[in-house]
Coordinates of C-alpha atoms in Angstrom, one line a residue:
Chain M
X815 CA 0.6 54.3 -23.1
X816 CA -1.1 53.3 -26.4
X817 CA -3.7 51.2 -27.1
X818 CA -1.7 48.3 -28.6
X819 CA 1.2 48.3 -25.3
X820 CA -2.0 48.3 -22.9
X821 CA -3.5 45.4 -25.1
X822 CA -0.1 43.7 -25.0
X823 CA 0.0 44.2 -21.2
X824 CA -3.6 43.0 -20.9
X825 CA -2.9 39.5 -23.0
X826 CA 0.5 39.3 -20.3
X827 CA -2.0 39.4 -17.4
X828 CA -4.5 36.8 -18.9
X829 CA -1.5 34.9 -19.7
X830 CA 0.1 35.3 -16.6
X831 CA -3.2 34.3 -14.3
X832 CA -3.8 31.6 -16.5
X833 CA 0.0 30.3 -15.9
X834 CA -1.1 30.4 -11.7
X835 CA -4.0 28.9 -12.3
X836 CA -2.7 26.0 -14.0
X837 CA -0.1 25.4 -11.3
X838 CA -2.0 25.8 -8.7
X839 CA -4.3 22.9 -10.0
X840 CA -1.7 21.1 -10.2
X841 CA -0.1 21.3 -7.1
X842 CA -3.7 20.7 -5.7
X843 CA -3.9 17.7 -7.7
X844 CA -1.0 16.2 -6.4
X845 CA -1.8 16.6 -3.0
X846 CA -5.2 14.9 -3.9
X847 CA -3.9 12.3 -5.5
X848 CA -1.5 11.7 -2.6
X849 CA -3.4 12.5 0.6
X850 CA -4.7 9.4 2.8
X851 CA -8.1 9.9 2.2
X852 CA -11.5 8.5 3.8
X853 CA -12.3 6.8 0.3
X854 CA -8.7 5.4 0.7
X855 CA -8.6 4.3 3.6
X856 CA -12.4 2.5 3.0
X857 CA -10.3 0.8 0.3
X858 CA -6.8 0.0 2.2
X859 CA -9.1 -1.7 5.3
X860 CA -11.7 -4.0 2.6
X861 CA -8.2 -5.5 1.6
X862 CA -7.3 -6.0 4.6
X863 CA -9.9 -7.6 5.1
X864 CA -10.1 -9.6 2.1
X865 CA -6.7 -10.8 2.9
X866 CA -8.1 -11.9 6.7
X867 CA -10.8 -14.1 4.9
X868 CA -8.3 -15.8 2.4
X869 CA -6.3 -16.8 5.6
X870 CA -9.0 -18.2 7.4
X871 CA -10.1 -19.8 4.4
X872 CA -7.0 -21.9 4.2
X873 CA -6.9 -25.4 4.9
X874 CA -5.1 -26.2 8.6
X875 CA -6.4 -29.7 9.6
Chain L
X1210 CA 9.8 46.4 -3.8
X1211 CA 6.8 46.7 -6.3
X1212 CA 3.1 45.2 -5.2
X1213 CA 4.2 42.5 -8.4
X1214 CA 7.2 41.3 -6.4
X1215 CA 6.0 40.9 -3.1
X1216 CA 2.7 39.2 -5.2
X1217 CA 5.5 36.7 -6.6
X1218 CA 7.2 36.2 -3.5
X1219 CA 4.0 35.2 -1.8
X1220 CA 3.1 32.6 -4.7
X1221 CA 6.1 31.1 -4.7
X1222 CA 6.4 30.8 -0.7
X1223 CA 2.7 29.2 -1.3
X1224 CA 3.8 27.1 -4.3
X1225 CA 6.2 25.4 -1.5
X1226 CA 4.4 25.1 1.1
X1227 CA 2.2 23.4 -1.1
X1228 CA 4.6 21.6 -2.0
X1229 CA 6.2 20.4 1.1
X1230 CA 2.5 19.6 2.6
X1231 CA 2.1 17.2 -0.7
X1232 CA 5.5 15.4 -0.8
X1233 CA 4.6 14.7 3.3
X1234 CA 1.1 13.1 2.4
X1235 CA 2.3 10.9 -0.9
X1236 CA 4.5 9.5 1.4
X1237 CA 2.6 8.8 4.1
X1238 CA -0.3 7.1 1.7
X1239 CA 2.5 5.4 -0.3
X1240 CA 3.9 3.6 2.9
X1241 CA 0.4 2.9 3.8
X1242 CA -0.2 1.1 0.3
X1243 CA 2.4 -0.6 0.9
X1244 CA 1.8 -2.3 4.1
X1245 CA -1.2 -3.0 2.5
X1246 CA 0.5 -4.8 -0.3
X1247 CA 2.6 -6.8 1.8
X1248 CA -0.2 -7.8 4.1
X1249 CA -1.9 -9.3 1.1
X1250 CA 0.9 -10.5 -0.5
X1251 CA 1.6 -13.0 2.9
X1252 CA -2.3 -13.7 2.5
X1253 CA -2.2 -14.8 -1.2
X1254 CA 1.2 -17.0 -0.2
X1255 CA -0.4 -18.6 2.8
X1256 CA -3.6 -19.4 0.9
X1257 CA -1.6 -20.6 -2.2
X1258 CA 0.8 -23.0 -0.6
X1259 CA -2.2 -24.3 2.0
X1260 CA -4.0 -25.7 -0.8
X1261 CA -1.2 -26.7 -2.3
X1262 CA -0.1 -28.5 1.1
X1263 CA -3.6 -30.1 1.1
X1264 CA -3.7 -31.6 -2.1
X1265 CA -0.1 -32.8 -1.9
X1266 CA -1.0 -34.5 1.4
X1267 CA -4.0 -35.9 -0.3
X1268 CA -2.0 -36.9 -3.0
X1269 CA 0.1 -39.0 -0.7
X1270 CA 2.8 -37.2 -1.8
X1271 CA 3.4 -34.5 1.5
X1272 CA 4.1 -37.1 4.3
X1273 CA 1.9 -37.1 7.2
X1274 CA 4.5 -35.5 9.5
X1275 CA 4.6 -32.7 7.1
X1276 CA 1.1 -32.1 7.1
X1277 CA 0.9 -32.0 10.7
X1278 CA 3.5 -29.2 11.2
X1279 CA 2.1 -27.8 8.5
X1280 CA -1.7 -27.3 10.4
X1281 CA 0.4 -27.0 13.4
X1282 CA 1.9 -23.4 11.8
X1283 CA -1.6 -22.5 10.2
X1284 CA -2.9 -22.5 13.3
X1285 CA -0.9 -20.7 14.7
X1286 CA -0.6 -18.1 12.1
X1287 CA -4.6 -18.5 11.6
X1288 CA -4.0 -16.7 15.5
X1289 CA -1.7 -14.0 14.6
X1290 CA -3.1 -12.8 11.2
X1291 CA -5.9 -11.5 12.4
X1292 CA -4.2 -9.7 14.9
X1293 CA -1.6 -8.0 12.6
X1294 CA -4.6 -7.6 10.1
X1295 CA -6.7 -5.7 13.5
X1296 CA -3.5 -3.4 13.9
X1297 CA -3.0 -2.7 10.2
X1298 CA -6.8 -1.5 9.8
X1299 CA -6.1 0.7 13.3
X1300 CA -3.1 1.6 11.8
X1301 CA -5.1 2.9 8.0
X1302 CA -7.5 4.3 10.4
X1303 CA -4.7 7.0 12.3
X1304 CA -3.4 7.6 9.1
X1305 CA -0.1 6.2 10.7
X1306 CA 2.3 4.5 8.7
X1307 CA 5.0 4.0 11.6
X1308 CA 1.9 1.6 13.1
X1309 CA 1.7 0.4 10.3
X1310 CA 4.8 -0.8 9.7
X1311 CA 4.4 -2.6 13.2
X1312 CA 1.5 -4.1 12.3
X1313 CA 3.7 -5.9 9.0
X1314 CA 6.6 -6.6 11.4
X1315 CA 4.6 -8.6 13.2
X1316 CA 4.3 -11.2 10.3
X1317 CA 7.5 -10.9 9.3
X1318 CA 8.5 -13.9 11.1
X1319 CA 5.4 -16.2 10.2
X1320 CA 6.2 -15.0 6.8
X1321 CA 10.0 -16.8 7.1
X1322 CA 8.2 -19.9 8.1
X1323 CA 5.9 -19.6 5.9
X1324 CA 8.8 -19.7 2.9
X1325 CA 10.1 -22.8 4.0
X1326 CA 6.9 -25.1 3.7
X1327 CA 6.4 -22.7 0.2
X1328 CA 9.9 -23.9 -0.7
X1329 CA 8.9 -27.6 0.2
X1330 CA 5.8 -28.1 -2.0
X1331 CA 7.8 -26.3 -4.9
X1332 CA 10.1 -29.0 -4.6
X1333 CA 8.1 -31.7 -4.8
X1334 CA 8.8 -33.4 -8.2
X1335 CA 5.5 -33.9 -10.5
X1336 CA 5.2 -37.3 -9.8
X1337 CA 5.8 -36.7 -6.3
X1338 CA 9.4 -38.6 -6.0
X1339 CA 7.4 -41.9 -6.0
X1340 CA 10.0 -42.9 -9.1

């Protein structure tokens, strides 16, 4: 092998981890952005609960 | 079979696992967020058209049989909001959107109610019909 065919194949390797990478960020970003979290469900039950205090807030009598 | 192939094969079996495991959760947190929508959207319409109830009843322009069935049905949903709203948050809590859907169901039918005295304070003409 010469020096410039083991440099090309060293540049497709970089190339080729860096493509893995990538995808496996993004893959673990989706699942981030899409899992039911603790900060999420913090948030989801304060609404809730905003939404109970508007109710009892209303006028009824 | 090279150490590149089985390498590959191994990603991509990962790759869809991954995902599998993601579409699973989006949908999951999506049908939380929206019970979560819907919950508060009942809220806002309750608290809109109970202040709108009020002030047409002050106004003279709700009749006073109309206001009474109108407190009669807060009251009652006053009871049962909290309720739903105490299943919902157990619901969030389990990370369980069937319960939560249950917990939504529950208002569904307070919510058709709640349309029809929405629909009656829309209704009412500026000047109240006193023409």
């Amino acid at each position: 092998m010469t020096d410039a065919q083991l440099e090309m194949l060293v540049v497709g390797v970089e190339k080729a981890v860096e493509w893995v990478v990538g995808l496996a960020k993004g893959v673990t970003g989706i699942i981030a952005a899409h899992a039911v979290t603790d900060e999420k469900k913090a948030a989801w039950t304060a609404r809730v609960d905003a939404a109970a205090a508007k109710v009892t807030a209303t006028p009824s009598e | 079979m090279t150490i590149i192939d089985r390498s590959l094969r191994m990603f991509v079996t990962g790759a869809l696992v991954g995902i599998v495991i993601g579409l699973s959760s989006c949908s999951a947190a999506q049908r939380l967020e929206g019970s979560v929508v819907a919950t508060e959207t009942i809220a806002d319409t309750f608290a809109a058209t109970g202040d709108l109830m009020k002030l047409a009843h002050e106004s003279g322009v709700v009749a006073d049989d109309k206001w009474s069935a109108w407190c009669a049905f807060a009251k009652r949903f006053k009871l049962v909001f909290p309720a739903a709203a105490g299943l919902l948050k157990a619901a969030i809590e389990a990370a369980s959107p069937d319960a939560a859907d249950g917990a939504t169901a529950i208002l569904g039918g307070l919510k058709r109610e709640l349309n029809g005295f929405e629909a009656m304070v829309i209704s009412v003409p500026p000047d109240g019909g006193l023409q």
